[in-house]
Amino acid sequence: MRAPAIEIQGLSKSYAVGFVRKTLKPALQPLHLSVEDGETFGFLGPNGAGKTTTLKLLMGIIFPTSGSARILGRDFHDPDVKKQIGFLPEQPYFYDYLSAPELLDYYAQLCGVPSEERRKKIPALLERVGLSDAGKTQLRKFSKGMLQRAGIAQAIIHDPKVVFLDEPMSGLDPLGRREIRELIHELKAQGKTVFFSTHILSDAEALCDRVAVIHKGELRGIGVVEDLRSKTAVKSEVVWQGSHALASVGPLVSESHTTGEIVRAAVATQDLDMLLEKLRQNHAQIISVTPVHGTLEDYFLIHTSESEKARA
Amino acid sequence: MNSRLAAITLNTFREAVRDRVLYNLIIFALLLVASAPLFGEISIGLEKLILVNVGLSAISIFGIIIAIFIGIGLVSKEIEKRTLYTILSRPVRRWEFVTGKYLGLLLTLVVNTAFMTIGFFAALLIATRTFTRDDAGLLVAIYFIILQFFIVTAITLLFSSFSSPVFSAIFAFALFVIGTFAEDLRNFANLAEGLTKWLAIAAAWLVPNVSSLNVIAQVAHAEHISGKLVLFNTLYALLYSTAAIAVAVLIFERRNLK
Amino acid sequence: MKPRSNSTIVAVAVLVLAFVGALLSLSQVDQVKGKQATLEEVLYIPSGKTLKKLSLGYNSLLADIYWTRAVQYFGHKHQEEELHYELLNPLLDITTDLDPHLIIAYEFGSIFLSQPSPAGAGEPDKAVALVEKGIRANPDYWRLYFTLGYIHYFDRKDYKAAREAFQTGSEKPGAYFWMKVMAAEMAQHAGETSFAEEIWKRLYESTQDQMVKDNAQQHLTALSVEKLIDELNKRVEFFRQKTGQLPSSWYDLIRAGLLRGIPIDTAKNPLKLMPDGSIQVADPAKIPFLTKGVPPGWKKPKPHEPQ
């Protein structure tokens, strides 16, 4: 069995705050996490949860208060490991006086990609991310979407095995987001391990094999998307004819829409039978009963609520 | 040379060029051209003296200003724009980053100075219509000015490795000014006693002694600069800069970059 | 976990080696240049007034810097017993242009500018110019008149001008009482040893600069030896008149009751009685500024030469 692509072993980060008397403010509690080779892993959490802190720790931008990590089986600070990873930070600007090909050339040089290879790969990559028309335009003139695409390009120009993306969709319009989603799909198809953080759950649902939910520096939940979703499939949607029955079933339903005689309402699964019984008693005509799939959002909201106790 | 180091150096140079830094050359040229008519007013003997003084001083001042103002942004801009994050995610060591930035700015300054020197000699030719053997001394003065840049850039980078751009500029400039009076600090140490004496001595040796690198007055009067002075000044500038960069690296390697 | 320790070790090693190397190179630079090289630029500065304008309000600080340089320059040359102090006047001129109220510069400068070399620059006229410049900027400062009088008296031997200086100065606020006394006595006692002594004594008492004090002390010491020699000359003459012969040694005088013991100078060496009746000091090098009792043709050895 192959070693995990990413193994986070108790990484934590605390900041000392205060002027005279320093207290420790934890930004990340000791995190234990592993990501398998070839997985697309989503790292979810609200703003300020610790997602970016985790990524910065992994990249060596900040130093951990405790713990360590291994990437592709080697220590995460080992410079040689960096040849195998790519990183796209959140809302980056890049060197705005460079053009896209120059940018990729520079970054590829820093990874030790020989010039022959660079000459071949860069135009192909620009084509793939849809920037071949940009030509010699300097990055300062790029739109947000173009910058994001350039960002992904620099993250993969050296063909790394693991790609880290911090909020890759942020600030993009739906078209832009779709393009990035497609790119991530391609990376996945190439067998790369993708680790990306986001707070847009629909993206995570669409792309990830597994996700982890982090809140206030702590890991709150982790698992395969399907499993997490089904944990929260607790509702059913019932449509009936006979709006007079609504009054008697009032407390059982969480939301309802009435259009003429047709009522559409949501009910907790455990109360479904009681609702149907009541409707029959009231001579309402049941039109349809549909179980509603739980969403990741529900799982997310539950695990990031204030009342959640620390994960066991 | 380490290819990553070379890449960062050249990229830093490219940034300075595209940032239109070299446009200062235009101002320099204008300055020389504008002051040229004044030379005609003064007697022939002093023409050259003033031109040399003005020209060399301008080369020195412009260079130092560029060194400080670009130097303070070298690291802070990359942090602000988060480009540094993408650099560090690559097999680039932090010392390579700092050193590459330093060398890139130095390269910019040397190229800048080269152009200014051409302009300067052109002006000299126009004013005096001939070159003499003494003019080789002018090249030595310019070489020393470049050595000053080595030092100023290094200390600017040192300060900007841990403090904000504004403070880095202030500290670097202050250190340069004090360094101009380093010999006087040592004189003062001779006259003082006790703790003041030791503090003055420590300061006098710690501070970059840029005054010995300023030979503008001497070459303006066509004095000869000894080869030994060239050698030891070169050693001093190179070693002092290396020490300053080493400190910058030590600080930068430990920094949690927000 | 912090960054790898081996890169730290390398960086620290580089730092230490480079810095030590830099300091070594710097000391070599100093040696090659010679301490005075920066000062040569002084000759190139068009004028202190221009410098004052350029200093953007920091003229006082700059004045202090130039003053320090002047003192260092003088002290260094003095040690080497050089004969020429060309830069002293320019340095003092610039210092006082930058800060016309830096009294010590006028005082120190004039005394060491006027004294003959190697003790000073031997430029009494420049010294007078400097002090008069100081008086123009500080017309009520009595001590400058004292300094002026001093220069006229000793180095220019212009007793009339000296008297006028003392007189004017004695009327300024805060002047010490002896200024008036000296002005008055100048007419009668100018040229006498006791008068010179008086001036040196007052200078010694009233100056705040250590170098000036030392210089005055040395002059007083020399004068005391000269006075001793004068007194001894009188007794030798007395002996000659009484016995018709010159004394062959001090013992003759002692036996004649004219002396109580062998006379010694301030350097604790016995004075020598020469065959022609003149008196000489044993080691003139120990008593600078001596004008009497120096063996004829004696030349002061340079500081680094063997005695």
CSV table of N, CA and C in Angstrom, one decimal, chain B residues 58-149:
chain,number,residue,atom,x,y,z
B,58,ALA,N,26.2,63.7,-8.6
B,58,ALA,CA,24.8,63.3,-9.0
B,58,ALA,C,24.8,61.8,-9.2
B,59,ILE,N,25.8,61.2,-9.8
B,59,ILE,CA,25.8,59.7,-10.0
B,59,ILE,C,25.7,59.0,-8.6
B,60,SER,N,26.4,59.6,-7.6
B,60,SER,CA,26.4,59.0,-6.3
B,60,SER,C,25.0,59.1,-5.7
B,61,ILE,N,24.5,60.3,-5.7
B,61,ILE,CA,23.2,60.6,-5.0
B,61,ILE,C,22.1,59.8,-5.7
B,62,PHE,N,22.0,59.9,-7.0
B,62,PHE,CA,20.9,59.2,-7.7
B,62,PHE,C,21.0,57.7,-7.3
B,63,GLY,N,22.2,57.1,-7.4
B,63,GLY,CA,22.3,55.7,-7.1
B,63,GLY,C,21.9,55.3,-5.7
B,64,ILE,N,22.3,56.2,-4.7
B,64,ILE,CA,21.9,55.8,-3.4
B,64,ILE,C,20.4,55.9,-3.2
B,65,ILE,N,19.8,56.9,-3.8
B,65,ILE,CA,18.4,57.0,-3.6
B,65,ILE,C,17.7,55.8,-4.3
B,66,ILE,N,18.1,55.4,-5.4
B,66,ILE,CA,17.5,54.2,-6.1
B,66,ILE,C,17.8,53.0,-5.2
B,67,ALA,N,19.0,52.9,-4.7
B,67,ALA,CA,19.3,51.7,-3.9
B,67,ALA,C,18.4,51.6,-2.7
B,68,ILE,N,18.1,52.7,-2.0
B,68,ILE,CA,17.3,52.7,-0.9
B,68,ILE,C,15.8,52.5,-1.2
B,69,PHE,N,15.4,53.3,-2.2
B,69,PHE,CA,13.9,53.2,-2.5
B,69,PHE,C,13.5,51.9,-3.2
B,70,ILE,N,14.4,51.3,-4.0
B,70,ILE,CA,14.0,50.0,-4.5
B,70,ILE,C,14.3,48.9,-3.4
B,71,GLY,N,15.4,49.1,-2.7
B,71,GLY,CA,15.8,48.1,-1.7
B,71,GLY,C,14.7,47.9,-0.7
B,72,ILE,N,14.0,48.9,-0.2
B,72,ILE,CA,13.0,48.7,0.8
B,72,ILE,C,11.9,47.9,0.3
B,73,GLY,N,11.6,47.9,-1.0
B,73,GLY,CA,10.5,47.2,-1.5
B,73,GLY,C,10.8,45.8,-2.0
B,74,LEU,N,12.0,45.4,-2.1
B,74,LEU,CA,12.4,44.1,-2.6
B,74,LEU,C,11.7,43.0,-1.9
B,75,VAL,N,11.7,43.0,-0.6
B,75,VAL,CA,11.1,41.9,0.1
B,75,VAL,C,9.6,42.2,0.4
B,76,SER,N,9.4,43.5,0.8
B,76,SER,CA,8.0,43.8,1.3
B,76,SER,C,7.0,43.7,0.1
B,77,LYS,N,7.4,44.0,-1.1
B,77,LYS,CA,6.4,43.9,-2.2
B,77,LYS,C,6.0,42.5,-2.4
B,78,GLU,N,7.0,41.6,-2.3
B,78,GLU,CA,6.7,40.2,-2.6
B,78,GLU,C,5.8,39.6,-1.5
B,79,ILE,N,5.9,40.1,-0.3
B,79,ILE,CA,5.0,39.6,0.7
B,79,ILE,C,3.6,40.2,0.5
B,80,GLU,N,3.6,41.5,0.2
B,80,GLU,CA,2.3,42.1,0.0
B,80,GLU,C,1.5,41.5,-1.2
B,81,LYS,N,2.2,41.2,-2.3
B,81,LYS,CA,1.6,40.6,-3.4
B,81,LYS,C,1.5,39.1,-3.4
B,82,ARG,N,2.0,38.5,-2.3
B,82,ARG,CA,1.9,37.1,-2.1
B,82,ARG,C,2.7,36.3,-3.1
B,83,THR,N,3.5,37.0,-3.9
B,83,THR,CA,4.3,36.3,-4.9
B,83,THR,C,5.4,35.4,-4.1
B,84,LEU,N,5.8,35.9,-2.9
B,84,LEU,CA,6.8,35.2,-2.2
B,84,LEU,C,6.3,33.8,-1.8
B,85,TYR,N,5.0,33.7,-1.6
B,85,TYR,CA,4.4,32.4,-1.2
B,85,TYR,C,4.7,31.3,-2.4
B,86,THR,N,4.5,31.8,-3.6
B,86,THR,CA,4.7,30.9,-4.7
B,86,THR,C,6.2,30.6,-4.8
B,87,ILE,N,7.0,31.5,-4.5
B,87,ILE,CA,8.4,31.2,-4.6
B,87,ILE,C,8.9,30.2,-3.5
B,88,LEU,N,8.4,30.4,-2.3
B,88,LEU,CA,8.8,29.5,-1.2
B,88,LEU,C,8.2,28.1,-1.4
B,89,SER,N,7.1,28.0,-2.2
B,89,SER,CA,6.6,26.6,-2.4
B,89,SER,C,7.4,25.8,-3.4
B,90,ARG,N,8.4,26.5,-3.9
B,90,ARG,CA,9.4,25.9,-4.8
B,90,ARG,C,10.7,25.6,-4.1
B,91,PRO,N,11.5,24.7,-4.7
B,91,PRO,CA,12.8,24.4,-4.0
B,91,PRO,C,13.7,25.6,-3.9
B,92,VAL,N,13.2,26.8,-3.6
B,92,VAL,CA,14.1,27.9,-3.4
B,92,VAL,C,14.4,28.1,-1.9
B,93,ARG,N,15.7,28.1,-1.6
B,93,ARG,CA,16.0,28.4,-0.2
B,93,ARG,C,15.8,29.8,0.1
B,94,ARG,N,15.5,30.1,1.4
B,94,ARG,CA,15.3,31.5,1.7
B,94,ARG,C,16.6,32.4,1.5
B,95,TRP,N,17.7,31.8,1.7
B,95,TRP,CA,18.9,32.6,1.5
B,95,TRP,C,19.1,32.9,0.0
B,96,GLU,N,18.7,32.0,-0.8
B,96,GLU,CA,18.8,32.2,-2.3
B,96,GLU,C,17.9,33.4,-2.7
B,97,PHE,N,16.8,33.5,-2.0
B,97,PHE,CA,15.8,34.6,-2.3
B,97,PHE,C,16.5,35.9,-2.0
B,98,VAL,N,16.9,36.0,-0.7
B,98,VAL,CA,17.5,37.3,-0.3
B,98,VAL,C,18.7,37.7,-1.1
B,99,THR,N,19.6,36.7,-1.3
B,99,THR,CA,20.8,37.0,-2.1
B,99,THR,C,20.5,37.4,-3.5
B,100,GLY,N,19.5,36.7,-4.1
B,100,GLY,CA,19.2,37.0,-5.5
B,100,GLY,C,18.6,38.4,-5.6
B,101,LYS,N,17.8,38.8,-4.7
B,101,LYS,CA,17.2,40.1,-4.7
B,101,LYS,C,18.3,41.1,-4.7
B,102,TYR,N,19.3,40.9,-3.8
B,102,TYR,CA,20.4,41.8,-3.6
B,102,TYR,C,21.2,41.9,-4.9
B,103,LEU,N,21.6,40.8,-5.4
B,103,LEU,CA,22.4,40.8,-6.7
B,103,LEU,C,21.6,41.5,-7.8
B,104,GLY,N,20.3,41.3,-7.9
B,104,GLY,CA,19.5,41.8,-8.9
B,104,GLY,C,19.5,43.4,-8.8
B,105,LEU,N,19.4,43.9,-7.6
B,105,LEU,CA,19.4,45.3,-7.5
B,105,LEU,C,20.8,45.9,-7.8
B,106,LEU,N,21.8,45.2,-7.3
B,106,LEU,CA,23.2,45.6,-7.7
B,106,LEU,C,23.4,45.7,-9.2
B,107,LEU,N,22.9,44.7,-9.8
B,107,LEU,CA,23.0,44.7,-11.3
B,107,LEU,C,22.4,45.9,-11.9
B,108,THR,N,21.2,46.2,-11.4
B,108,THR,CA,20.4,47.3,-11.9
B,108,THR,C,21.3,48.6,-11.7
B,109,LEU,N,21.8,48.7,-10.5
B,109,LEU,CA,22.6,49.9,-10.2
B,109,LEU,C,23.9,50.0,-11.0
B,110,VAL,N,24.5,48.9,-11.3
B,110,VAL,CA,25.7,48.9,-12.1
B,110,VAL,C,25.4,49.4,-13.5
B,111,VAL,N,24.3,48.8,-14.1
B,111,VAL,CA,23.9,49.2,-15.4
B,111,VAL,C,23.5,50.6,-15.5
B,112,ASN,N,22.8,51.1,-14.5
B,112,ASN,CA,22.4,52.5,-14.4
B,112,ASN,C,23.6,53.4,-14.4
B,113,THR,N,24.6,53.0,-13.5
B,113,THR,CA,25.8,53.8,-13.4
B,113,THR,C,26.6,53.8,-14.7
B,114,ALA,N,26.6,52.7,-15.4
B,114,ALA,CA,27.3,52.6,-16.6
B,114,ALA,C,26.8,53.6,-17.6
B,115,PHE,N,25.5,53.7,-17.7
B,115,PHE,CA,24.8,54.6,-18.6
B,115,PHE,C,25.2,56.1,-18.2
B,116,MET,N,25.1,56.3,-16.9
B,116,MET,CA,25.4,57.6,-16.4
B,116,MET,C,26.8,58.0,-16.7
B,117,THR,N,27.7,57.0,-16.6
B,117,THR,CA,29.1,57.3,-16.8
B,117,THR,C,29.3,57.7,-18.3
B,118,ILE,N,28.7,57.0,-19.2
B,118,ILE,CA,28.8,57.4,-20.6
B,118,ILE,C,28.3,58.8,-20.8
B,119,GLY,N,27.2,59.1,-20.2
B,119,GLY,CA,26.7,60.5,-20.3
B,119,GLY,C,27.6,61.5,-19.7
B,120,PHE,N,28.2,61.1,-18.6
B,120,PHE,CA,29.1,62.0,-17.9
B,120,PHE,C,30.3,62.3,-18.8
B,121,PHE,N,30.9,61.3,-19.3
B,121,PHE,CA,32.1,61.5,-20.1
B,121,PHE,C,31.8,62.2,-21.4
B,122,ALA,N,30.6,62.0,-21.9
B,122,ALA,CA,30.2,62.8,-23.1
B,122,ALA,C,30.2,64.3,-22.7
B,123,ALA,N,29.6,64.6,-21.6
B,123,ALA,CA,29.5,66.0,-21.2
B,123,ALA,C,30.9,66.5,-21.0
B,124,LEU,N,31.8,65.7,-20.4
B,124,LEU,CA,33.1,66.1,-20.2
B,124,LEU,C,33.9,66.4,-21.5
B,125,LEU,N,33.6,65.6,-22.4
B,125,LEU,CA,34.3,65.8,-23.8
B,125,LEU,C,33.8,67.1,-24.4
B,126,ILE,N,32.5,67.3,-24.3
B,126,ILE,CA,32.0,68.5,-24.8
B,126,ILE,C,32.6,69.8,-24.1
B,127,ALA,N,32.7,69.7,-22.8
B,127,ALA,CA,33.2,70.8,-22.1
B,127,ALA,C,34.6,71.1,-22.3
B,128,THR,N,35.4,70.0,-22.3
B,128,THR,CA,36.9,70.2,-22.3
B,128,THR,C,37.5,69.8,-23.6
B,129,ARG,N,36.8,69.2,-24.5
B,129,ARG,CA,37.2,68.9,-25.9
B,129,ARG,C,38.4,67.9,-25.9
B,130,THR,N,38.8,67.4,-24.8
B,130,THR,CA,39.9,66.4,-24.8
B,130,THR,C,39.9,65.6,-23.6
B,131,PHE,N,40.5,64.4,-23.6
B,131,PHE,CA,40.7,63.6,-22.4
B,131,PHE,C,42.1,63.6,-22.0
B,132,THR,N,42.4,63.6,-20.7
B,132,THR,CA,43.7,63.5,-20.3
B,132,THR,C,43.9,62.2,-19.5
B,133,ARG,N,45.2,62.0,-19.2
B,133,ARG,CA,45.4,60.7,-18.5
B,133,ARG,C,44.8,60.8,-17.1
B,134,ASP,N,44.6,62.0,-16.6
B,134,ASP,CA,44.0,62.1,-15.2
B,134,ASP,C,42.6,61.6,-15.2
B,135,ASP,N,42.0,61.6,-16.3
B,135,ASP,CA,40.6,61.2,-16.3
B,135,ASP,C,40.4,59.7,-15.9
B,136,ALA,N,41.5,58.9,-16.0
B,136,ALA,CA,41.4,57.6,-15.5
B,136,ALA,C,40.9,57.6,-14.0
B,137,GLY,N,41.4,58.6,-13.3
B,137,GLY,CA,41.0,58.8,-11.9
B,137,GLY,C,39.5,58.9,-11.7
B,138,LEU,N,38.9,59.5,-12.7
B,138,LEU,CA,37.4,59.6,-12.6
B,138,LEU,C,36.8,58.2,-12.6
B,139,LEU,N,37.3,57.3,-13.4
B,139,LEU,CA,36.8,55.9,-13.4
B,139,LEU,C,37.0,55.3,-12.0
B,140,VAL,N,38.1,55.6,-11.3
B,140,VAL,CA,38.3,55.0,-10.0
B,140,VAL,C,37.2,55.6,-9.0
B,141,ALA,N,36.9,56.9,-9.2
B,141,ALA,CA,35.9,57.5,-8.3
B,141,ALA,C,34.6,56.8,-8.5
B,142,ILE,N,34.3,56.5,-9.8
B,142,ILE,CA,33.0,55.9,-10.1
B,142,ILE,C,33.0,54.5,-9.6
B,143,TYR,N,34.1,53.8,-9.7
B,143,TYR,CA,34.2,52.4,-9.1
B,143,TYR,C,33.9,52.5,-7.6
B,144,PHE,N,34.5,53.5,-6.9
B,144,PHE,CA,34.2,53.6,-5.5
B,144,PHE,C,32.8,53.9,-5.2
B,145,ILE,N,32.1,54.7,-6.1
B,145,ILE,CA,30.7,55.0,-5.9
B,145,ILE,C,29.9,53.7,-6.0
B,146,ILE,N,30.3,52.8,-6.9
B,146,ILE,CA,29.6,51.5,-7.1
B,146,ILE,C,29.8,50.7,-5.8
B,147,LEU,N,31.0,50.7,-5.2
B,147,LEU,CA,31.3,50.0,-4.0
B,147,LEU,C,30.4,50.5,-2.9
B,148,GLN,N,30.1,51.8,-2.9
B,148,GLN,CA,29.2,52.4,-1.9
B,148,GLN,C,27.8,51.8,-2.1
B,149,PHE,N,27.4,51.6,-3.3
B,149,PHE,CA,26.1,51.0,-3.6
B,149,PHE,C,26.0,49.6,-3.0
